[in-house]
mmCIF file of C-alpha atoms and ligand atoms in Angstrom:
data_model
loop_
_atom_site.group_PDB
_atom_site.id
_atom_site.type_symbol
_atom_site.label_atom_id
_atom_site.label_comp_id
_atom_site.label_asym_id
_atom_site.label_seq_id
_atom_site.Cartn_x
_atom_site.Cartn_y
_atom_site.Cartn_z
ATOM 1 C CA MET A 1406 10.599 14.604 -31.326
ATOM 2 C CA THR A 1407 7.111 16.035 -31.835
ATOM 3 C CA ASP A 1408 5.898 18.575 -29.321
ATOM 4 C CA VAL A 1409 4.621 16.875 -26.187
ATOM 5 C CA ALA A 1410 1.148 18.463 -26.398
ATOM 6 C CA ALA A 1411 0.754 17.239 -29.977
ATOM 7 C CA ARG A 1412 1.823 13.763 -28.883
ATOM 8 C CA ALA A 1413 -0.808 13.747 -26.133
ATOM 9 C CA THR A 1414 -3.511 14.663 -28.656
ATOM 10 C CA ALA A 1415 -2.265 12.119 -31.192
ATOM 11 C CA GLY A 1416 -2.268 9.399 -28.519
ATOM 12 C CA PHE A 1417 -5.752 10.381 -27.446
ATOM 13 C CA ARG A 1418 -7.163 10.310 -30.965
ATOM 14 C CA GLU A 1419 -5.520 7.013 -31.768
ATOM 15 C CA GLU A 1420 -6.849 5.369 -28.621
ATOM 16 C CA TYR A 1421 -10.339 6.826 -28.454
ATOM 17 C CA ALA A 1422 -11.041 7.968 -32.045
ATOM 18 C CA GLU A 1423 -12.282 11.359 -30.880
ATOM 19 C CA GLN A 1424 -10.935 14.783 -29.979
ATOM 20 C CA PRO A 1425 -10.057 15.494 -26.331
ATOM 21 C CA ALA A 1426 -12.148 18.065 -24.487
ATOM 22 C CA GLY A 1427 -8.960 19.735 -23.296
ATOM 23 C CA ARG A 1428 -5.261 19.390 -22.502
ATOM 24 C CA TRP A 1429 -3.544 20.072 -19.204
ATOM 25 C CA ALA A 1430 0.192 20.436 -18.610
ATOM 26 C CA ALA A 1431 2.437 20.099 -15.566
ATOM 27 C CA PRO A 1432 6.228 20.512 -15.568
ATOM 28 C CA GLY A 1433 9.134 18.644 -13.984
ATOM 29 C CA ARG A 1434 11.102 20.403 -11.252
ATOM 30 C CA VAL A 1435 14.553 20.835 -9.805
ATOM 31 C CA ASN A 1436 15.195 21.990 -6.280
ATOM 32 C CA LEU A 1437 17.599 24.900 -5.988
ATOM 33 C CA ILE A 1438 18.218 24.114 -2.325
ATOM 34 C CA GLY A 1439 16.485 22.485 0.661
ATOM 35 C CA GLU A 1440 16.818 18.709 0.416
ATOM 36 C CA HIS A 1441 15.011 16.269 2.712
ATOM 37 C CA THR A 1442 13.686 19.242 4.634
ATOM 38 C CA ASP A 1443 10.091 19.007 3.386
ATOM 39 C CA TYR A 1444 9.000 16.043 5.502
ATOM 40 C CA ASN A 1445 10.738 17.702 8.461
ATOM 41 C CA ASP A 1446 8.256 20.595 8.155
ATOM 42 C CA GLY A 1447 11.088 22.815 6.875
ATOM 43 C CA PHE A 1448 11.879 24.997 3.886
ATOM 44 C CA VAL A 1449 12.525 24.298 0.194
ATOM 45 C CA LEU A 1450 13.234 26.413 -2.885
ATOM 46 C CA PRO A 1451 12.390 24.529 -6.091
ATOM 47 C CA PHE A 1452 11.678 25.820 -9.571
ATOM 48 C CA THR A 1453 10.034 24.098 -12.512
ATOM 49 C CA LEU A 1454 11.599 23.132 -15.816
ATOM 50 C CA PRO A 1455 10.494 23.734 -19.389
ATOM 51 C CA LEU A 1456 9.985 19.943 -19.663
ATOM 52 C CA ARG A 1457 6.304 19.058 -19.325
ATOM 53 C CA THR A 1458 3.828 16.256 -19.010
ATOM 54 C CA VAL A 1459 0.602 16.788 -20.931
ATOM 55 C CA VAL A 1460 -2.698 15.014 -20.358
ATOM 56 C CA ALA A 1461 -5.376 15.109 -23.054
ATOM 57 C CA ALA A 1462 -8.733 14.173 -21.571
ATOM 58 C CA THR A 1463 -12.468 14.007 -21.914
ATOM 59 C CA THR A 1464 -15.256 12.791 -19.665
ATOM 60 C CA ARG A 1465 -17.188 9.557 -20.151
ATOM 61 C CA ASP A 1466 -20.705 8.734 -19.012
ATOM 62 C CA ASP A 1467 -19.849 6.001 -16.526
ATOM 63 C CA ALA A 1468 -17.618 6.196 -13.465
ATOM 64 C CA ARG A 1469 -14.613 4.489 -15.053
ATOM 65 C CA TRP A 1470 -11.204 5.762 -16.082
ATOM 66 C CA THR A 1471 -9.149 4.708 -19.086
ATOM 67 C CA VAL A 1472 -5.569 5.892 -19.371
ATOM 68 C CA ARG A 1473 -3.102 5.604 -22.170
ATOM 69 C CA SER A 1474 0.543 6.544 -21.742
ATOM 70 C CA GLU A 1475 3.559 6.707 -23.984
ATOM 71 C CA LEU A 1476 5.211 4.429 -21.432
ATOM 72 C CA SER A 1477 3.107 1.436 -22.440
ATOM 73 C CA ALA A 1478 1.545 -0.149 -25.493
ATOM 74 C CA ASP A 1479 -1.614 -1.018 -23.573
ATOM 75 C CA PRO A 1480 -4.065 1.370 -21.945
ATOM 76 C CA VAL A 1481 -5.159 0.729 -18.373
ATOM 77 C CA GLU A 1482 -8.791 0.864 -17.338
ATOM 78 C CA PHE A 1483 -10.099 0.900 -13.787
ATOM 79 C CA GLY A 1484 -13.337 1.595 -11.949
ATOM 80 C CA PRO A 1485 -14.270 2.644 -8.402
ATOM 81 C CA ALA A 1486 -13.390 -0.787 -6.956
ATOM 82 C CA GLU A 1487 -9.748 -0.444 -8.022
ATOM 83 C CA ALA A 1488 -9.574 3.297 -7.407
ATOM 84 C CA ASP A 1489 -10.849 2.899 -3.862
ATOM 85 C CA ALA A 1490 -8.343 0.198 -2.937
ATOM 86 C CA PRO A 1491 -4.867 1.766 -2.592
ATOM 87 C CA GLY A 1492 -2.256 -0.324 -4.345
ATOM 88 C CA ARG A 1493 -4.704 -2.176 -6.643
ATOM 89 C CA VAL A 1494 -3.583 -0.325 -9.762
ATOM 90 C CA THR A 1495 0.189 -0.596 -10.100
ATOM 91 C CA GLY A 1496 2.968 0.750 -12.336
ATOM 92 C CA TRP A 1497 2.671 4.108 -14.089
ATOM 93 C CA ALA A 1498 -1.145 4.061 -13.950
ATOM 94 C CA ALA A 1499 -1.027 4.005 -10.129
ATOM 95 C CA TYR A 1500 -0.272 7.745 -10.175
ATOM 96 C CA VAL A 1501 -3.525 8.313 -12.060
ATOM 97 C CA ALA A 1502 -5.589 5.925 -9.933
ATOM 98 C CA GLY A 1503 -4.021 7.529 -6.853
ATOM 99 C CA VAL A 1504 -5.348 10.939 -7.862
ATOM 100 C CA VAL A 1505 -8.835 9.515 -8.455
ATOM 101 C CA TRP A 1506 -8.612 7.834 -5.054
ATOM 102 C CA ALA A 1507 -7.413 10.983 -3.261
ATOM 103 C CA LEU A 1508 -10.211 13.061 -4.776
ATOM 104 C CA ARG A 1509 -12.870 10.482 -3.940
ATOM 105 C CA ALA A 1510 -11.500 10.008 -0.426
ATOM 106 C CA ALA A 1511 -11.802 13.778 0.064
ATOM 107 C CA GLY A 1512 -15.480 13.546 -0.877
ATOM 108 C CA HIS A 1513 -15.358 14.812 -4.460
ATOM 109 C CA GLU A 1514 -17.451 13.342 -7.232
ATOM 110 C CA VAL A 1515 -14.804 12.502 -9.806
ATOM 111 C CA PRO A 1516 -16.060 12.314 -13.387
ATOM 112 C CA GLY A 1517 -15.287 9.160 -15.364
ATOM 113 C CA ALA A 1518 -12.672 10.059 -17.962
ATOM 114 C CA ARG A 1519 -10.581 8.990 -20.900
ATOM 115 C CA LEU A 1520 -7.018 10.239 -20.677
ATOM 116 C CA ALA A 1521 -3.861 10.123 -22.773
ATOM 117 C CA ILE A 1522 -0.505 11.086 -21.264
ATOM 118 C CA ALA A 1523 2.642 12.239 -23.041
ATOM 119 C CA SER A 1524 5.738 13.493 -21.265
ATOM 120 C CA ASP A 1525 9.122 15.078 -21.827
ATOM 121 C CA VAL A 1526 10.046 14.704 -18.153
ATOM 122 C CA PRO A 1527 12.472 11.784 -17.984
ATOM 123 C CA VAL A 1528 11.478 8.996 -15.601
ATOM 124 C CA GLY A 1529 14.041 8.095 -12.922
ATOM 125 C CA SER A 1530 16.147 11.264 -13.158
ATOM 126 C CA GLY A 1531 14.795 12.819 -9.982
ATOM 127 C CA LEU A 1532 12.907 15.547 -11.862
ATOM 128 C CA SER A 1533 9.496 14.638 -10.408
ATOM 129 C CA SER A 1534 7.980 12.910 -13.384
ATOM 130 C CA SER A 1535 5.474 11.304 -11.017
ATOM 131 C CA ALA A 1536 4.364 14.615 -9.474
ATOM 132 C CA ALA A 1537 3.972 15.997 -13.001
ATOM 133 C CA VAL A 1538 1.609 13.154 -13.957
ATOM 134 C CA GLU A 1539 -0.360 13.463 -10.720
ATOM 135 C CA SER A 1540 -0.705 17.218 -11.075
ATOM 136 C CA ALA A 1541 -1.695 17.259 -14.741
ATOM 137 C CA VAL A 1542 -4.295 14.536 -14.126
ATOM 138 C CA LEU A 1543 -5.581 16.384 -11.071
ATOM 139 C CA ALA A 1544 -5.911 19.622 -13.027
ATOM 140 C CA ALA A 1545 -7.816 17.773 -15.763
ATOM 141 C CA LEU A 1546 -10.225 15.962 -13.432
ATOM 142 C CA VAL A 1547 -10.924 19.041 -11.315
ATOM 143 C CA GLU A 1548 -11.855 21.051 -14.353
ATOM 144 C CA LEU A 1549 -13.718 18.332 -16.254
ATOM 145 C CA GLY A 1550 -15.770 17.594 -13.137
ATOM 146 C CA GLY A 1551 -16.292 21.245 -12.207
ATOM 147 C CA LEU A 1552 -14.986 20.357 -8.728
ATOM 148 C CA ASP A 1553 -14.848 23.054 -6.092
ATOM 149 C CA LEU A 1554 -11.165 22.695 -5.317
ATOM 150 C CA PRO A 1555 -8.830 25.701 -5.431
ATOM 151 C CA ALA A 1556 -5.298 25.024 -6.685
ATOM 152 C CA ASP A 1557 -3.647 25.707 -3.342
ATOM 153 C CA ARG A 1558 -5.301 22.509 -2.078
ATOM 154 C CA TRP A 1559 -4.028 20.377 -4.957
ATOM 155 C CA PRO A 1560 -0.512 19.656 -3.641
ATOM 156 C CA LYS A 1561 -1.786 17.853 -0.507
ATOM 157 C CA LEU A 1562 -4.144 15.723 -2.602
ATOM 158 C CA ALA A 1563 -1.455 14.813 -5.095
ATOM 159 C CA GLN A 1564 0.887 14.004 -2.213
ATOM 160 C CA ARG A 1565 -1.767 11.721 -0.697
ATOM 161 C CA ALA A 1566 -2.006 9.912 -4.018
ATOM 162 C CA GLU A 1567 1.712 9.244 -3.864
ATOM 163 C CA ASN A 1568 1.939 8.471 -0.130
ATOM 164 C CA ASP A 1569 -1.202 6.455 0.398
ATOM 165 C CA TYR A 1570 -2.090 4.961 -2.983
ATOM 166 C CA VAL A 1571 1.312 4.439 -4.603
ATOM 167 C CA GLY A 1572 2.999 3.927 -1.232
ATOM 168 C CA ALA A 1573 5.999 6.281 -1.472
ATOM 169 C CA PRO A 1574 6.535 8.244 1.778
ATOM 170 C CA THR A 1575 7.534 11.512 0.089
ATOM 171 C CA GLY A 1576 7.040 15.066 1.368
ATOM 172 C CA ILE A 1577 5.058 17.957 -0.102
ATOM 173 C CA MET A 1578 7.821 19.636 -2.141
ATOM 174 C CA ASP A 1579 7.446 18.064 -5.559
ATOM 175 C CA GLN A 1580 3.693 18.430 -5.906
ATOM 176 C CA SER A 1581 3.851 21.986 -4.549
ATOM 177 C CA ALA A 1582 6.567 22.905 -7.028
ATOM 178 C CA VAL A 1583 4.843 21.334 -9.983
ATOM 179 C CA ILE A 1584 1.556 23.067 -9.149
ATOM 180 C CA ARG A 1585 2.577 26.387 -7.618
ATOM 181 C CA CYS A 1586 5.814 27.484 -9.346
ATOM 182 C CA ARG A 1587 5.691 30.554 -11.587
ATOM 183 C CA GLU A 1588 7.747 31.515 -14.602
ATOM 184 C CA GLY A 1589 10.967 33.377 -13.767
ATOM 185 C CA HIS A 1590 10.740 32.517 -10.067
ATOM 186 C CA ALA A 1591 11.811 29.961 -7.520
ATOM 187 C CA LEU A 1592 9.171 28.894 -5.013
ATOM 188 C CA PHE A 1593 10.037 29.511 -1.373
ATOM 189 C CA LEU A 1594 7.778 27.075 0.433
ATOM 190 C CA ASP A 1595 7.256 26.637 4.135
ATOM 191 C CA CYS A 1596 6.346 22.956 4.195
ATOM 192 C CA ARG A 1597 4.609 23.229 7.566
ATOM 193 C CA THR A 1598 2.180 26.016 6.723
ATOM 194 C CA GLU A 1599 2.271 25.581 2.910
ATOM 195 C CA GLU A 1600 2.759 29.351 2.659
ATOM 196 C CA VAL A 1601 4.682 30.326 -0.456
ATOM 197 C CA GLU A 1602 6.623 33.295 -1.704
ATOM 198 C CA GLN A 1603 7.588 33.650 -5.353
ATOM 199 C CA ILE A 1604 11.273 34.617 -5.356
ATOM 200 C CA PRO A 1605 12.469 36.298 -8.581
ATOM 201 C CA PHE A 1606 15.140 34.114 -10.151
ATOM 202 C CA ASP A 1607 16.273 35.887 -13.290
ATOM 203 C CA LEU A 1608 19.469 34.187 -14.318
ATOM 204 C CA ASP A 1609 19.804 36.026 -17.634
ATOM 205 C CA ALA A 1610 19.717 39.426 -15.971
ATOM 206 C CA ALA A 1611 22.514 38.322 -13.656
ATOM 207 C CA GLY A 1612 24.618 36.930 -16.525
ATOM 208 C CA LEU A 1613 24.358 33.483 -14.967
ATOM 209 C CA ALA A 1614 23.085 30.049 -15.916
ATOM 210 C CA VAL A 1615 22.047 26.967 -14.003
ATOM 211 C CA LEU A 1616 23.152 23.731 -15.601
ATOM 212 C CA VAL A 1617 21.151 20.670 -14.727
ATOM 213 C CA ILE A 1618 23.202 17.572 -15.382
ATOM 214 C CA ASP A 1619 21.599 14.142 -15.349
ATOM 215 C CA SER A 1620 24.114 11.948 -13.549
ATOM 216 C CA ARG A 1621 22.612 8.869 -15.232
ATOM 217 C CA ALA A 1622 23.397 6.995 -12.044
ATOM 218 C CA PRO A 1623 20.952 4.149 -11.601
ATOM 219 C CA HIS A 1624 18.891 4.759 -8.455
ATOM 220 C CA ARG A 1625 20.394 2.385 -5.933
ATOM 221 C CA HIS A 1626 17.955 1.268 -3.227
ATOM 222 C CA ALA A 1627 16.491 4.774 -3.386
ATOM 223 C CA ASP A 1628 13.055 3.862 -2.003
ATOM 224 C CA GLY A 1629 14.270 1.999 1.075
ATOM 225 C CA GLU A 1630 16.991 4.533 1.824
ATOM 226 C CA TYR A 1631 14.562 7.443 1.485
ATOM 227 C CA ALA A 1632 12.158 5.823 3.940
ATOM 228 C CA ALA A 1633 15.054 5.085 6.303
ATOM 229 C CA ARG A 1634 16.187 8.748 6.274
ATOM 230 C CA ARG A 1635 12.665 9.912 6.972
ATOM 231 C CA ALA A 1636 12.204 7.445 9.840
ATOM 232 C CA SER A 1637 15.527 8.482 11.339
ATOM 233 C CA CYS A 1638 14.535 12.172 11.273
ATOM 234 C CA GLU A 1639 11.186 11.415 12.873
ATOM 235 C CA ARG A 1640 12.815 9.344 15.624
ATOM 236 C CA ALA A 1641 15.301 12.139 16.298
ATOM 237 C CA ALA A 1642 12.522 14.743 16.545
ATOM 238 C CA ALA A 1643 10.674 12.539 19.031
ATOM 239 C CA ARG A 1644 13.865 12.045 21.033
ATOM 240 C CA LEU A 1645 14.405 15.820 21.109
ATOM 241 C CA GLY A 1646 10.797 16.435 22.113
ATOM 242 C CA VAL A 1647 9.911 18.605 19.104
ATOM 243 C CA PRO A 1648 7.126 18.087 16.540
ATOM 244 C CA ALA A 1649 9.675 18.061 13.679
ATOM 245 C CA LEU A 1650 13.353 18.861 13.092
ATOM 246 C CA ARG A 1651 12.302 22.252 11.736
ATOM 247 C CA ASP A 1652 11.744 23.167 15.373
ATOM 248 C CA VAL A 1653 15.445 22.854 16.213
ATOM 249 C CA PRO A 1654 16.905 26.354 15.670
ATOM 250 C CA VAL A 1655 20.364 26.322 14.139
ATOM 251 C CA ALA A 1656 21.640 28.232 17.195
ATOM 252 C CA ASP A 1657 20.590 25.279 19.381
ATOM 253 C CA LEU A 1658 22.058 22.622 17.108
ATOM 254 C CA ASP A 1659 25.057 21.696 19.257
ATOM 255 C CA ALA A 1660 22.911 21.337 22.350
ATOM 256 C CA ALA A 1661 20.444 19.177 20.411
ATOM 257 C CA LEU A 1662 23.220 16.967 19.017
ATOM 258 C CA ALA A 1663 24.591 16.448 22.524
ATOM 259 C CA ARG A 1664 21.247 14.953 23.522
ATOM 260 C CA LEU A 1665 21.369 12.276 20.819
ATOM 261 C CA ASP A 1666 23.195 9.072 21.470
ATOM 262 C CA ASP A 1667 24.448 7.885 18.103
ATOM 263 C CA ASP A 1668 26.628 9.489 15.483
ATOM 264 C CA GLU A 1669 24.511 8.541 12.517
ATOM 265 C CA THR A 1670 21.423 10.246 13.945
ATOM 266 C CA ARG A 1671 23.530 13.297 14.832
ATOM 267 C CA ARG A 1672 24.677 13.553 11.215
ATOM 268 C CA ARG A 1673 21.113 13.259 9.888
ATOM 269 C CA VAL A 1674 19.889 15.985 12.254
ATOM 270 C CA ARG A 1675 22.825 18.255 11.436
ATOM 271 C CA HIS A 1676 22.016 17.993 7.731
ATOM 272 C CA VAL A 1677 18.356 18.909 8.152
ATOM 273 C CA VAL A 1678 18.894 21.774 10.585
ATOM 274 C CA THR A 1679 21.743 23.360 8.625
ATOM 275 C CA GLU A 1680 19.946 22.789 5.313
ATOM 276 C CA ASP A 1681 16.891 24.718 6.527
ATOM 277 C CA GLN A 1682 19.201 27.591 7.419
ATOM 278 C CA ARG A 1683 20.870 27.425 3.995
ATOM 279 C CA VAL A 1684 17.458 27.780 2.354
ATOM 280 C CA LEU A 1685 16.702 30.854 4.444
ATOM 281 C CA ASP A 1686 20.130 32.334 3.630
ATOM 282 C CA THR A 1687 19.661 31.633 -0.081
ATOM 283 C CA VAL A 1688 16.262 33.313 -0.058
ATOM 284 C CA GLU A 1689 17.744 36.396 1.662
ATOM 285 C CA LEU A 1690 20.454 36.670 -1.001
ATOM 286 C CA LEU A 1691 17.992 36.228 -3.869
ATOM 287 C CA ARG A 1692 15.621 38.803 -2.393
ATOM 288 C CA ALA A 1693 18.576 41.207 -2.345
ATOM 289 C CA GLY A 1694 19.431 40.372 -5.969
ATOM 290 C CA ARG A 1695 22.782 38.838 -4.920
ATOM 291 C CA VAL A 1696 22.343 35.706 -7.054
ATOM 292 C CA ARG A 1697 26.060 35.036 -7.560
ATOM 293 C CA GLU A 1698 26.585 34.750 -3.820
ATOM 294 C CA ILE A 1699 24.343 31.715 -3.383
ATOM 295 C CA GLY A 1700 27.049 29.486 -4.919
ATOM 296 C CA PRO A 1701 28.810 28.561 -1.651
ATOM 297 C CA LEU A 1702 25.463 27.666 -0.047
ATOM 298 C CA LEU A 1703 24.728 25.230 -2.874
ATOM 299 C CA THR A 1704 28.133 23.624 -2.482
ATOM 300 C CA ALA A 1705 27.755 23.423 1.305
ATOM 301 C CA SER A 1706 24.388 21.737 0.775
ATOM 302 C CA HIS A 1707 26.073 19.096 -1.359
ATOM 303 C CA ALA A 1708 28.762 18.442 1.246
ATOM 304 C CA SER A 1709 26.056 18.046 3.866
ATOM 305 C CA MET A 1710 24.118 15.560 1.725
ATOM 306 C CA ARG A 1711 27.330 13.653 1.006
ATOM 307 C CA ASP A 1712 28.848 13.556 4.481
ATOM 308 C CA ASP A 1713 25.930 13.905 6.893
ATOM 309 C CA PHE A 1714 22.814 12.656 5.131
ATOM 310 C CA GLU A 1715 24.806 10.153 3.050
ATOM 311 C CA ILE A 1716 22.551 10.202 -0.003
ATOM 312 C CA THR A 1717 25.004 10.939 -2.808
ATOM 313 C CA VAL A 1718 26.713 8.429 -5.103
ATOM 314 C CA PRO A 1719 30.095 8.584 -6.907
ATOM 315 C CA GLU A 1720 28.566 9.851 -10.159
ATOM 316 C CA VAL A 1721 26.952 12.907 -8.559
ATOM 317 C CA ASP A 1722 30.012 13.640 -6.411
ATOM 318 C CA THR A 1723 32.172 13.485 -9.532
ATOM 319 C CA ALA A 1724 29.863 15.867 -11.415
ATOM 320 C CA VAL A 1725 29.867 18.359 -8.524
ATOM 321 C CA GLU A 1726 33.647 18.234 -8.095
ATOM 322 C CA ALA A 1727 34.319 18.585 -11.825
ATOM 323 C CA ALA A 1728 31.865 21.476 -12.167
ATOM 324 C CA LEU A 1729 33.468 23.339 -9.246
ATOM 325 C CA ALA A 1730 36.990 22.682 -10.542
ATOM 326 C CA ALA A 1731 35.938 24.112 -13.915
ATOM 327 C CA GLY A 1732 34.761 27.346 -12.320
ATOM 328 C CA ALA A 1733 31.130 26.766 -11.255
ATOM 329 C CA LEU A 1734 30.099 29.195 -8.515
ATOM 330 C CA GLY A 1735 28.335 26.398 -6.673
ATOM 331 C CA ALA A 1736 27.042 22.894 -7.364
ATOM 332 C CA ARG A 1737 24.918 20.275 -5.660
ATOM 333 C CA MET A 1738 22.867 17.178 -6.199
ATOM 334 C CA THR A 1739 19.161 18.021 -6.412
ATOM 335 C CA GLY A 1740 16.263 15.756 -5.416
ATOM 336 C CA GLY A 1741 15.892 12.718 -3.215
ATOM 337 C CA GLY A 1742 19.351 11.305 -3.870
ATOM 338 C CA PHE A 1743 21.152 8.092 -4.783
ATOM 339 C CA GLY A 1744 21.481 9.355 -8.353
ATOM 340 C CA GLY A 1745 19.369 11.833 -10.267
ATOM 341 C CA CYS A 1746 20.542 15.284 -11.279
ATOM 342 C CA VAL A 1747 23.201 17.775 -10.262
ATOM 343 C CA LEU A 1748 22.748 21.492 -10.666
ATOM 344 C CA ALA A 1749 25.596 23.946 -11.107
ATOM 345 C CA LEU A 1750 25.426 27.732 -10.952
ATOM 346 C CA VAL A 1751 27.809 29.128 -13.562
ATOM 347 C CA GLU A 1752 28.686 32.353 -15.312
ATOM 348 C CA ALA A 1753 26.656 32.191 -18.535
ATOM 349 C CA ASP A 1754 29.797 32.217 -20.657
ATOM 350 C CA ALA A 1755 31.317 29.328 -18.673
ATOM 351 C CA ALA A 1756 28.444 26.904 -19.289
ATOM 352 C CA GLU A 1757 30.163 25.047 -22.104
ATOM 353 C CA GLN A 1758 33.446 24.688 -20.311
ATOM 354 C CA VAL A 1759 31.777 23.352 -17.172
ATOM 355 C CA THR A 1760 29.689 20.874 -19.164
ATOM 356 C CA ALA A 1761 32.795 19.693 -21.007
ATOM 357 C CA ALA A 1762 34.687 19.277 -17.722
ATOM 358 C CA VAL A 1763 31.921 17.109 -16.241
ATOM 359 C CA THR A 1764 31.766 15.005 -19.394
ATOM 360 C CA ALA A 1765 35.556 14.521 -19.326
ATOM 361 C CA ALA A 1766 35.532 13.595 -15.634
ATOM 362 C CA TYR A 1767 32.826 11.009 -16.322
ATOM 363 C CA ALA A 1768 34.818 9.501 -19.178
ATOM 364 C CA GLU A 1769 37.904 9.294 -16.964
ATOM 365 C CA ARG A 1770 35.972 7.439 -14.256
ATOM 366 C CA GLY A 1771 34.312 5.137 -16.806
ATOM 367 C CA PHE A 1772 30.782 6.394 -16.042
ATOM 368 C CA ALA A 1773 28.051 6.502 -18.712
ATOM 369 C CA ALA A 1774 28.052 9.965 -20.352
ATOM 370 C CA PRO A 1775 25.983 12.498 -18.379
ATOM 371 C CA GLY A 1776 22.930 14.146 -19.931
ATOM 372 C CA THR A 1777 21.888 17.777 -19.803
ATOM 373 C CA VAL A 1778 18.442 19.117 -18.991
ATOM 374 C CA PRO A 1779 17.153 22.486 -20.260
ATOM 375 C CA VAL A 1780 16.514 25.073 -17.561
ATOM 376 C CA LEU A 1781 14.196 28.057 -17.576
ATOM 377 C CA PRO A 1782 12.108 28.646 -14.441
ATOM 378 C CA SER A 1783 8.658 27.808 -15.805
ATOM 379 C CA THR A 1784 5.024 27.838 -14.844
ATOM 380 C CA GLY A 1785 3.245 25.154 -12.835
ATOM 381 C CA ALA A 1786 0.256 22.981 -13.757
ATOM 382 C CA HIS A 1787 -2.244 24.719 -16.037
ATOM 383 C CA ARG A 1788 -4.764 24.156 -18.801
ATOM 384 C CA LEU A 1789 -3.336 24.438 -22.305
ATOM 385 C CA ASP A 1790 -6.535 24.635 -24.325
HETATM 386 C C1 GAF B 2130 11.934 13.484 -3.266
HETATM 387 C C2 GAF B 2130 10.632 13.617 -2.500
HETATM 388 F F1 GAF B 2130 9.569 13.321 -3.302
HETATM 389 C C3 GAF B 2130 10.446 15.026 -1.931
HETATM 390 O O1 GAF B 2130 9.305 15.055 -1.115
HETATM 391 C C4 GAF B 2130 11.695 15.465 -1.144
HETATM 392 O O2 GAF B 2130 11.744 14.849 0.107
HETATM 393 C C5 GAF B 2130 12.973 15.200 -1.947
HETATM 394 O O3 GAF B 2130 13.022 13.872 -2.439
HETATM 395 C C6 GAF B 2130 14.210 15.461 -1.141
HETATM 396 O O4 GAF B 2130 14.314 16.813 -0.836
HETATM 397 O O5 GAF B 2130 11.896 14.270 -4.415
#
């Protein structure tokens, strides 16, 4: 397939019969560890992928926005009336209208624009294709409009687009990753303070590889289940008298669990509290250059998502089990759950054998063949040219 940036330009020229003023890119992400901790004010450790979304754009004289995407034969056009009414623009274009809305709601004068979007980030695989669109569009509009908005404030705005315009109650991880990740690093993010630390993540130097395997599992009720998990965590925090589950230290976990009156809530809390600790432990090991040793933490994270948070599905469990049986040092589902991708930490020379083992296990269970996603910790949203 043609390079994604070239496709964005070609789409732009075909739609608008002119050259774009510029092109902006934002990548997809995987999360090394720290799942469903972001909206609990906790810790996450994502890195971005070499797969990108590119937006080619130029301003127009009126306050209207036209967007073309590879996802649709027809462009979508909207003005302030639609942009200012969350939910009015729907489908893929809602992520664009949501960004316009979030900027305008924050008091910025958003320039009218023509945009064309191309993407290599697969939709529905849990690799944050939506955050990539939001972030690339945000980068384009900020620069085209000369808006006074430093990049460390972009993640909150992009998150607002998703929460309040599109209506998905997600946390701050994906937009932060897509905007703030740096090549060769994982992003250690404190989701309460939004402080970040770039953690060197040089797999080659360690003789290791991370495989990202697309489970191809259809997302089953993912939206409703995600919202239910979030509501359950928030209820538990209120019951425990803390602002968020991040405020339950792992040393106090048993005492906290004893104060809750149902097993399901106890399991949800145990996942979040132990997962925050696993992120901190992973960061310590990576800071010390002990990359190989993070494997058991990844695998423990998966078990916690499977047994306590109950967000895995047979396809991802099968991929994790097969990868571990074939010698992976650790493996876990990554992302919101109910499908999506699995990542496995492997010795570089074992990558093929682990991939083959997962493929064979899928065939044996009668699942659709898994896909693979290229991995190379990459740079967040930026202008291409
Ligand atoms: C999805 C959400 F968008 C993130 O905010 C995060 O909660 C993640 O699921 C689970 O860790 O990607």
